[in-house]
Coordinates of C-alpha atoms and ligand atoms in Angstrom, one line a residue:
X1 CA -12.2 2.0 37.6
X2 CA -15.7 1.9 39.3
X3 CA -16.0 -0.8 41.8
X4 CA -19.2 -1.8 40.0
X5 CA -19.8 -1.3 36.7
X6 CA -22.3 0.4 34.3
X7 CA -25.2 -1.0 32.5
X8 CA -24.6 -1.2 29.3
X9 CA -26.9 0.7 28.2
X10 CA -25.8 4.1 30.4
X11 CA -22.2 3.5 28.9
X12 CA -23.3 3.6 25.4
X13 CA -25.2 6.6 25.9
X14 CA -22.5 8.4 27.3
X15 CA -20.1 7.4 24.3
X16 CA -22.8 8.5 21.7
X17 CA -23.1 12.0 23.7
X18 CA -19.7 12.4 23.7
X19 CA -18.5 11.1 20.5
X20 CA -21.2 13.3 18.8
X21 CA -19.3 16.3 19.5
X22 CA -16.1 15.2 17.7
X23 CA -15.2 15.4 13.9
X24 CA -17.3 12.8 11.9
X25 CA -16.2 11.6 8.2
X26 CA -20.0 11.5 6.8
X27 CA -20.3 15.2 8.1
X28 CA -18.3 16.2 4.7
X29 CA -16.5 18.7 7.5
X30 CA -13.2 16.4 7.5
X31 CA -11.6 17.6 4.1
X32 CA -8.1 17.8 5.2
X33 CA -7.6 14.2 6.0
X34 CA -6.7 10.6 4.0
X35 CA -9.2 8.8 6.1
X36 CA -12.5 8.2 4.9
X37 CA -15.9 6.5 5.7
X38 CA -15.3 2.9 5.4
X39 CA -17.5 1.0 3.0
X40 CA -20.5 -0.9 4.7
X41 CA -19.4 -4.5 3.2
X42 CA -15.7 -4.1 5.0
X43 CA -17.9 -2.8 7.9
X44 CA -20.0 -5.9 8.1
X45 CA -16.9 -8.6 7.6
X46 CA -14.3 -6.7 10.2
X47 CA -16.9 -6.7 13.1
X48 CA -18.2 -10.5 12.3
X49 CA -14.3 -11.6 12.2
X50 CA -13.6 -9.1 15.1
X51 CA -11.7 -12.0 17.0
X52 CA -9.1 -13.1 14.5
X53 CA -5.9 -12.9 14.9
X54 CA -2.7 -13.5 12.6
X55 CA 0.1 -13.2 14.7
X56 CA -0.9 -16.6 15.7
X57 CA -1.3 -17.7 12.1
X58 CA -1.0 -21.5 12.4
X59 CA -4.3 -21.4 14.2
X60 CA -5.9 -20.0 11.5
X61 CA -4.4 -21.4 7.7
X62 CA -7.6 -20.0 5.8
X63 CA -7.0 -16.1 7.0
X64 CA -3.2 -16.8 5.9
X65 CA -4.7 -17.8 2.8
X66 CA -7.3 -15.1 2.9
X67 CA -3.8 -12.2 3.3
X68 CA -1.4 -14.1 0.7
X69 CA -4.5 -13.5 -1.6
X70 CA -4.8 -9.5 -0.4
X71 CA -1.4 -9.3 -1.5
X72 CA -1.7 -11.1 -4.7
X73 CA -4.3 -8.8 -6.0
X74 CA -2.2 -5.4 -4.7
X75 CA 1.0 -7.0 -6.1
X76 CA -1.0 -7.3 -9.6
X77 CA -1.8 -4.0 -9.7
X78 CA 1.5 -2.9 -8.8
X79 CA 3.3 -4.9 -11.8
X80 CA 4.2 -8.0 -9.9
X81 CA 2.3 -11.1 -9.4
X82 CA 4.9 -12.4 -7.7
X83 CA 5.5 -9.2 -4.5
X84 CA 5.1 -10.4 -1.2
X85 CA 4.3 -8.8 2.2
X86 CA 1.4 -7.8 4.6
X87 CA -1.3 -5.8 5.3
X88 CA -0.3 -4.2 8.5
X89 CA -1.5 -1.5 10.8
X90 CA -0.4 2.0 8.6
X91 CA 1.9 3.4 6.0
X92 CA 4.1 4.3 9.0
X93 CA 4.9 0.6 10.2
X94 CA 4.8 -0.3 6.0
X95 CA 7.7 2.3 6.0
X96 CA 9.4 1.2 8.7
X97 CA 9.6 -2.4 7.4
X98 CA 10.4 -1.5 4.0
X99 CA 13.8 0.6 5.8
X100 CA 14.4 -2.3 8.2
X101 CA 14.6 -5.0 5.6
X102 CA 16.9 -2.7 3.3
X103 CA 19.7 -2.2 6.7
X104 CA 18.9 -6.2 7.4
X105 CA 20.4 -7.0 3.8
X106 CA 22.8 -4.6 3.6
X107 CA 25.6 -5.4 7.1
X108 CA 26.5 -2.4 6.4
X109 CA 27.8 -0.6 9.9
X110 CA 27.0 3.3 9.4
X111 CA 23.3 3.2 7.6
X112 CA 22.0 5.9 5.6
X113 CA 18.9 6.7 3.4
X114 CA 18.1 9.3 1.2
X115 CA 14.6 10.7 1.5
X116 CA 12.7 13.4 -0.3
X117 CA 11.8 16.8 1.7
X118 CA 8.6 15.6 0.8
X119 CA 8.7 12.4 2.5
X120 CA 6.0 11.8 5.4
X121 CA 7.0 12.1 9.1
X122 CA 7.1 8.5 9.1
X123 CA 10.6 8.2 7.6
X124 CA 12.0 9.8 10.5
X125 CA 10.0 7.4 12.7
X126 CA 11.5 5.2 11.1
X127 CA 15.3 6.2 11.4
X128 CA 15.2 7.3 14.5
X129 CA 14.2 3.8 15.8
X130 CA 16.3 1.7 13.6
X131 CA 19.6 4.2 14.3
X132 CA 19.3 5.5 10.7
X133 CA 20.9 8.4 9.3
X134 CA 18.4 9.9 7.5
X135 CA 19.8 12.4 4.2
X136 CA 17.0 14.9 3.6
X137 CA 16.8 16.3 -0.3
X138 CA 15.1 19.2 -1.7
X139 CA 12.7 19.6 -4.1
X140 CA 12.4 21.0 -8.0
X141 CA 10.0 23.5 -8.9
X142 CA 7.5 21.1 -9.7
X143 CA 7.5 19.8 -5.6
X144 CA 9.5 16.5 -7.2
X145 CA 12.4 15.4 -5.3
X146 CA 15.8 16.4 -7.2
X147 CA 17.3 13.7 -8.4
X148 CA 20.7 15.4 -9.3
X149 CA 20.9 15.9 -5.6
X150 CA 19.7 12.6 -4.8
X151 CA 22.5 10.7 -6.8
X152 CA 24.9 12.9 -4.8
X153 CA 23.8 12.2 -1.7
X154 CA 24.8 8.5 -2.3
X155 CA 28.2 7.2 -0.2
X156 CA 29.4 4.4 0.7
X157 CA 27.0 4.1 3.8
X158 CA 23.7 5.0 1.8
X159 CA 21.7 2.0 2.3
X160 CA 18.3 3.4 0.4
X161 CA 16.7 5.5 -1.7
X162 CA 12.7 6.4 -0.6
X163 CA 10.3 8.0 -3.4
X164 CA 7.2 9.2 -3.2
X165 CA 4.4 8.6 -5.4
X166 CA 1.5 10.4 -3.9
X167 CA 3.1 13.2 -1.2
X168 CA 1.4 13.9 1.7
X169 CA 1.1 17.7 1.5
X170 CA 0.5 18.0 -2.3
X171 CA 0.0 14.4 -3.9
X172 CA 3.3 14.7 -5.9
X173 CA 4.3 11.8 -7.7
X174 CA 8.9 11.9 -7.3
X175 CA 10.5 11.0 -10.7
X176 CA 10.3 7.2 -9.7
X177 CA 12.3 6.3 -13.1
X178 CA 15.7 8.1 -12.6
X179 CA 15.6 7.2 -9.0
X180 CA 15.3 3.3 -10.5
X181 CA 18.3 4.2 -12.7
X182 CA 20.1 5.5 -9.6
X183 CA 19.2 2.6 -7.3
X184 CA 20.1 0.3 -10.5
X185 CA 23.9 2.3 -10.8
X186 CA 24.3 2.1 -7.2
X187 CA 22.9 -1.2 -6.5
X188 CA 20.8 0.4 -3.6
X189 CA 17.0 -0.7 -2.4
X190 CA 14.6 1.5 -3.7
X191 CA 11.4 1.9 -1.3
X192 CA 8.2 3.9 -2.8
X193 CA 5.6 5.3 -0.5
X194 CA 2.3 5.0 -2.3
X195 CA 0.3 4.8 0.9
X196 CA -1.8 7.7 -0.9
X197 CA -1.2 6.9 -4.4
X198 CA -0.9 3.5 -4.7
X199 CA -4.9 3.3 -5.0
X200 CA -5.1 6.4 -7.1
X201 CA -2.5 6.2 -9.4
X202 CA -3.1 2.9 -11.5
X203 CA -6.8 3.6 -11.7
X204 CA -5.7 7.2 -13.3
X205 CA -4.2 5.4 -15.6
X206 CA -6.6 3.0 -16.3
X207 CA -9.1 6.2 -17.1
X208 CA -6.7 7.4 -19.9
X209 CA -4.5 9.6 -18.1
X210 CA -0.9 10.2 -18.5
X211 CA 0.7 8.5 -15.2
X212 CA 4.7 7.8 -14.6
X213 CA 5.5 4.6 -13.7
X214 CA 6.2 4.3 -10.2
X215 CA 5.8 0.7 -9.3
X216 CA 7.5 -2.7 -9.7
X217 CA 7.9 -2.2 -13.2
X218 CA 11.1 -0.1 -12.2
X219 CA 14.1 -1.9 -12.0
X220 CA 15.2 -2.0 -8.5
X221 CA 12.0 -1.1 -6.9
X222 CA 12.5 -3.3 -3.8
X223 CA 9.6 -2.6 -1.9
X224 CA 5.7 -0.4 -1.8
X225 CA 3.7 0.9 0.9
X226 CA 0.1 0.9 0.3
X227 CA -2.3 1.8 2.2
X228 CA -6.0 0.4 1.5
X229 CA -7.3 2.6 4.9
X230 CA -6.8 5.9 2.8
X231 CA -8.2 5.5 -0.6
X232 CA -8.9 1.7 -0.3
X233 CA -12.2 2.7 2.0
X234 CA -10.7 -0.2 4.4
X235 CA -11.3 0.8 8.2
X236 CA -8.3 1.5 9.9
X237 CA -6.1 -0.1 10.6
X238 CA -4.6 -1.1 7.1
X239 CA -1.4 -0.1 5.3
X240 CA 0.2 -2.3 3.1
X241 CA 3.7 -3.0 2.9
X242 CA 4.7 -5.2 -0.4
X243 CA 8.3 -6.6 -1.6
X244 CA 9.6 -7.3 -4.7
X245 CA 10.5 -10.7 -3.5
X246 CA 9.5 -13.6 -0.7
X247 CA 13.6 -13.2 0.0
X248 CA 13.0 -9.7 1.2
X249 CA 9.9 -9.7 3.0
X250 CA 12.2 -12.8 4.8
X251 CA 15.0 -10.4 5.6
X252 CA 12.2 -8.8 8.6
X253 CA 10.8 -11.8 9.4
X254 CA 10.9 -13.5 13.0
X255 CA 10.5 -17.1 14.2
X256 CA 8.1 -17.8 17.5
X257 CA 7.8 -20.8 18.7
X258 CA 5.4 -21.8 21.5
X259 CA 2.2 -20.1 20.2
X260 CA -1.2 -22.1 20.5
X261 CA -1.0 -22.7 16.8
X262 CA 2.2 -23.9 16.6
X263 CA 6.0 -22.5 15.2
X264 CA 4.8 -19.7 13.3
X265 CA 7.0 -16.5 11.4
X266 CA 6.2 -12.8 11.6
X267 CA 7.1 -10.4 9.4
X268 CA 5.6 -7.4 11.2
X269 CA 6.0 -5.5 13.6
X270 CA 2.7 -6.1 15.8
X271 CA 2.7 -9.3 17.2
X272 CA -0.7 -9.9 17.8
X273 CA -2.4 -8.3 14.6
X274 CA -6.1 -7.8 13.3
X275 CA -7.8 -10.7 11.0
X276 CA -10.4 -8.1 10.2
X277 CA -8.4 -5.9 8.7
X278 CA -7.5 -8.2 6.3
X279 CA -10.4 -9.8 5.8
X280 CA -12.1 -6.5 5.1
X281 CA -9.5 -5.4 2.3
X282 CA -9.7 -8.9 0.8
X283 CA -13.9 -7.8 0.6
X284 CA -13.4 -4.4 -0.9
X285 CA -11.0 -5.8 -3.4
X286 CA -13.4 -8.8 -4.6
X287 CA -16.3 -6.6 -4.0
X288 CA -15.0 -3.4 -6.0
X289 CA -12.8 -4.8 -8.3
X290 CA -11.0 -2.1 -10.4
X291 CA -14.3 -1.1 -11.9
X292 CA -15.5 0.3 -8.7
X293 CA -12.4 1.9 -7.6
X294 CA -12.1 3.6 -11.0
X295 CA -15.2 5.3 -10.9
X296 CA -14.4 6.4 -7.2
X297 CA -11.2 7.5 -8.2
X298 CA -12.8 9.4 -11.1
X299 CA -15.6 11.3 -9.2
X300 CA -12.7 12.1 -6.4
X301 CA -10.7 13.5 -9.5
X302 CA -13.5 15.7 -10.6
X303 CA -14.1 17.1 -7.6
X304 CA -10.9 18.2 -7.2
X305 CA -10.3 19.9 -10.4
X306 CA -13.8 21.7 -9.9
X307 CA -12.5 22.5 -6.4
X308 CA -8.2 24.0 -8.0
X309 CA -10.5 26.1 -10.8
X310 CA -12.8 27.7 -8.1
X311 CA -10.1 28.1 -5.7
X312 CA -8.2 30.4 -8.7
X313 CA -11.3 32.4 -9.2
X314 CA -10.8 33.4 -5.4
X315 CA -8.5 36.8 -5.2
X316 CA -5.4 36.6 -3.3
X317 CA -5.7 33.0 -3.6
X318 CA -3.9 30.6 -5.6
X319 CA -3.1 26.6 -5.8
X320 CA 0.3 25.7 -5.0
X321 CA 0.6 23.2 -8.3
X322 CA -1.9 21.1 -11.1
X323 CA -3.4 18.2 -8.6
X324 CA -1.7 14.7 -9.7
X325 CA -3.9 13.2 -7.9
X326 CA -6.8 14.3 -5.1
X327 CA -4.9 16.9 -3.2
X328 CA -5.5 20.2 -3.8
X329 CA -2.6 23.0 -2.1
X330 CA -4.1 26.4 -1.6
X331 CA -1.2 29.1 -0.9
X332 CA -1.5 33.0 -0.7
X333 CA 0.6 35.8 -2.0
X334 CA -1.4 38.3 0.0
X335 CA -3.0 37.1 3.0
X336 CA -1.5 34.6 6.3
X337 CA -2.4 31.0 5.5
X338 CA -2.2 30.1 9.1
X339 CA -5.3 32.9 9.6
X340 CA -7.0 31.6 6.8
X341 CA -6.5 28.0 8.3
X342 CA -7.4 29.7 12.0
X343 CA -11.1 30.9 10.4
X344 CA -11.7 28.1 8.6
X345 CA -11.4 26.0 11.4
X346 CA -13.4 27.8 13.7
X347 CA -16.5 27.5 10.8
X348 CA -15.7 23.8 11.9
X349 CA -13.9 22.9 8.7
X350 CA -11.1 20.2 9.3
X351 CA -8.4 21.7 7.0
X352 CA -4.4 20.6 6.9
X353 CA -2.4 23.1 7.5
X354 CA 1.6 22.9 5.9
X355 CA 4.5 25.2 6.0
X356 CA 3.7 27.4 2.8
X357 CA -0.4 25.6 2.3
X358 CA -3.9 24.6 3.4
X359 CA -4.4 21.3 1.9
X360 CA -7.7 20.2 1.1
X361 CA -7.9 15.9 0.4
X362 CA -11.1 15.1 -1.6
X363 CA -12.1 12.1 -0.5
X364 CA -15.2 9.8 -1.4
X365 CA -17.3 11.2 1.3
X366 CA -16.4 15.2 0.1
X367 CA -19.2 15.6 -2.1
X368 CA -19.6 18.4 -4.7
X369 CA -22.3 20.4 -1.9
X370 CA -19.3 19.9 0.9
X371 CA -17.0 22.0 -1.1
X372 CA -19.7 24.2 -2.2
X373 CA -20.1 25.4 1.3
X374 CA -16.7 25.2 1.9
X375 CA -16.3 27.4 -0.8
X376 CA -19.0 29.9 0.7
X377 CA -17.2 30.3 3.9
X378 CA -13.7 30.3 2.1
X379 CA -14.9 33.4 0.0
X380 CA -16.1 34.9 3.4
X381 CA -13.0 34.8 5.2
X382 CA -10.8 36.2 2.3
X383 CA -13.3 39.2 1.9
X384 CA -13.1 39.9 5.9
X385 CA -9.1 39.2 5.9
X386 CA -9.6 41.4 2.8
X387 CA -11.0 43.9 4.7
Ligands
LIG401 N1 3.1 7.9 3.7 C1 2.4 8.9 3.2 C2 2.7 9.4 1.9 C3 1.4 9.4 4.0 O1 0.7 10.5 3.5 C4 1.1 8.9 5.3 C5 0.0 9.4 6.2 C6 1.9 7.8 5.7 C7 2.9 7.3 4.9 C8 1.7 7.2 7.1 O2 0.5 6.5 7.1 P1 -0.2 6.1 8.5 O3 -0.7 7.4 9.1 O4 -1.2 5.2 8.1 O5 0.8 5.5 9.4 N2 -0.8 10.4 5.7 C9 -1.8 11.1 6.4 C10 -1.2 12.4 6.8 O6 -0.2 12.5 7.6 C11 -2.3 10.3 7.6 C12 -3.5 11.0 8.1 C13 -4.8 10.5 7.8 C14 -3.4 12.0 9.0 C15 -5.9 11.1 8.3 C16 -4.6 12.7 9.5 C17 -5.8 12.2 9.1 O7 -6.9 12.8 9.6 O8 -1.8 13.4 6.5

């Protein structure tokens, strides 16, 4: 640290020069991520709240208010008026809860859960800090976890069953029914991770298209992340982890005592957690209401079965499987997707790269002349890899 410091106006300068040279979301380069520009509105309300704070929520009974309400409106469109929970900094802590309450309620010694291959990185976050034994199963032909080898997996120390509705590499959605039936048989908590899907999937259906349920309509479905930072336009941070029930979101939940505010409980783990970020989903989801987020959802939607056609059009190319939602996997039989990946990103394209696939997220700031261009230079570097 300098001994004095800068005016303000040199440091800014230096952060704008800087900062200028890194990825931008408005660029339409990013196409590879869940993140997104946030909306101006939850712009506006997260920097004029900047300074609240909920993990000392006594001192503040209107923001408590302000979140029970967030979650209201999320547990509504999840099939339960009555889910509970918070909006917290990411699908990965929303994971972690939702694992954490299940080995809270269950005493049992030697804890296991069964998780898709799919599943995000998250889950073994997750185990590996809460001394989990994690039980990896594969996938069917249609990228879905296999639920024949799910309900063999189950023992006497299986604690949890995770689905996925929304996967991170291709947007699957897992058979969220028969694990229901399974968790229902076995009397085990079922978490699903909707931190994609869970603000694409009920405005798909809403449009008219076919969607499985995946929510609390399921028997047994203890507990839902999802996260309004990736399709929700919220700024980061904000997951969302929701129970069934007030009992389970209890099961996690922590008594302090001395704070300014008073005895207060947390249910999270940050102590000290951003007001803005609540305040800011609570905006968007007044603001939008489902109207809004449908026609986002729908323009994302077209994009991206614009973007699967052209992508077949492209020899040697293929896409992995149909989009379920906006994610688009582009393998090759012919050429090296890591070179493909490698060329692209040197155009200054932010592509994901996976095992056996590029994937390409469109999200509301990919517009239909980001992908055009995209296209351009993907065409390019198949016909020099081409030869
Ligand atoms: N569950 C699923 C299904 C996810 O896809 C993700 C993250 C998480 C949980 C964890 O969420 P947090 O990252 O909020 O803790 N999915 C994105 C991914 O791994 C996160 C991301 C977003 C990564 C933007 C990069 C990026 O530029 O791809």
């Amino acid at each position: 640290m300098e001994n004095e410091g800068l005016p303000q106006s040199s440091v800014l300068n230096e952060l704008e020069s800087r900062l200028s040279r890194d990825f931008t979301h408005s660029s339409g380069r990013i196409i590879g991520s869940m993140c997104t520009c946030p909306h101006p509105l939850a712009r506006k309300v997260y920097t004029r709240f900047l300074d609240r704070n909920l993990g000392d929520s006594e001192l503040s009974p209107a923001l408590v208010k302000l979140e029970k309400e967030t979650i209201h409106i999320l547990g509504l469109l999840l099939s339960n008026p009555k889910a509970s929970g918070h909006i917290v900094t990411g699908g990965t802590e929303a994971n972690t809860l939702a694992l954490w309450a299940a080995k809270k309620l269950s005493k049992k010694n030697h804890c296991e859960v069964i998780v898709p291959a799919s599943a995000h990185y998250s889950f073994d976050k997750a185990a590996d800090s809460l001394g989990l034994k994690m039980v990896k199963v594969g996938l069917n032909s249609r990228f879905q976890v296999d639920v024949e080898a799910v309900e063999k997996s189950v023992n006497s120390n299986t604690i949890a069953i995770v689905g996925v509705a929304g996967t991170t590499g291709l947007g699957v959605v897992d058979p969220m029914s028969e694990l229901s039936e399974i968790a229902v048989e076995k009397d085990l908590h079922l978490h699903v991770d909707a931190a994609f899907g869970g603000f694409v999937l009920p405005f798909l259906k809403e449009l008219g298209f076919s969607v499985p349920d995946f929510d609390f309509s399921l028997p047994r479905v203890c507990s839902i992340t999802i996260d309004p930072h990736k399709m929700g336009l919220a700024p980061i941070p904000a997951g969302g982890i929701l129970f069934r029930n007030e009992s389970l979101r209890k099961a996690v939940a922590w008594n302090v005592s001395y704070l300014a505010g008073g005895e207060t409980e947390q249910a999270t783990f940050a102590g000290t957690r951003s007001g803005a970020s609540v305040i800011a989903v609570w905006a968007l989801l007044k603001h939008f209401g489902k109207e809004s987020y449908k026609r986002i959802v729908r323009s994302c939607m077209r994009l991206t079965w614009k973007l699967a056609r052209e992508i077949q059009n492209i020899n040697g190319l293929d896409i992995v499987t149909e989009p379920t939602m906006n994610i688009v996997g582009r393998k090759s039989g012919i050429f090296d997707i890591r070179r493909i990946a490698q060329e692209l990103r040197l155009r200054k394209w932010a592509v994901s790269l996976f095992p056996n696939h590029i994937r390409i997220v469109v999200m509301p700031h990919v517009k239909w002349q980001h992908i055009e261009e995209f296209l351009e230079d993907l065409k390019n570097v198949v016909n020099e890899l081409g030869g």
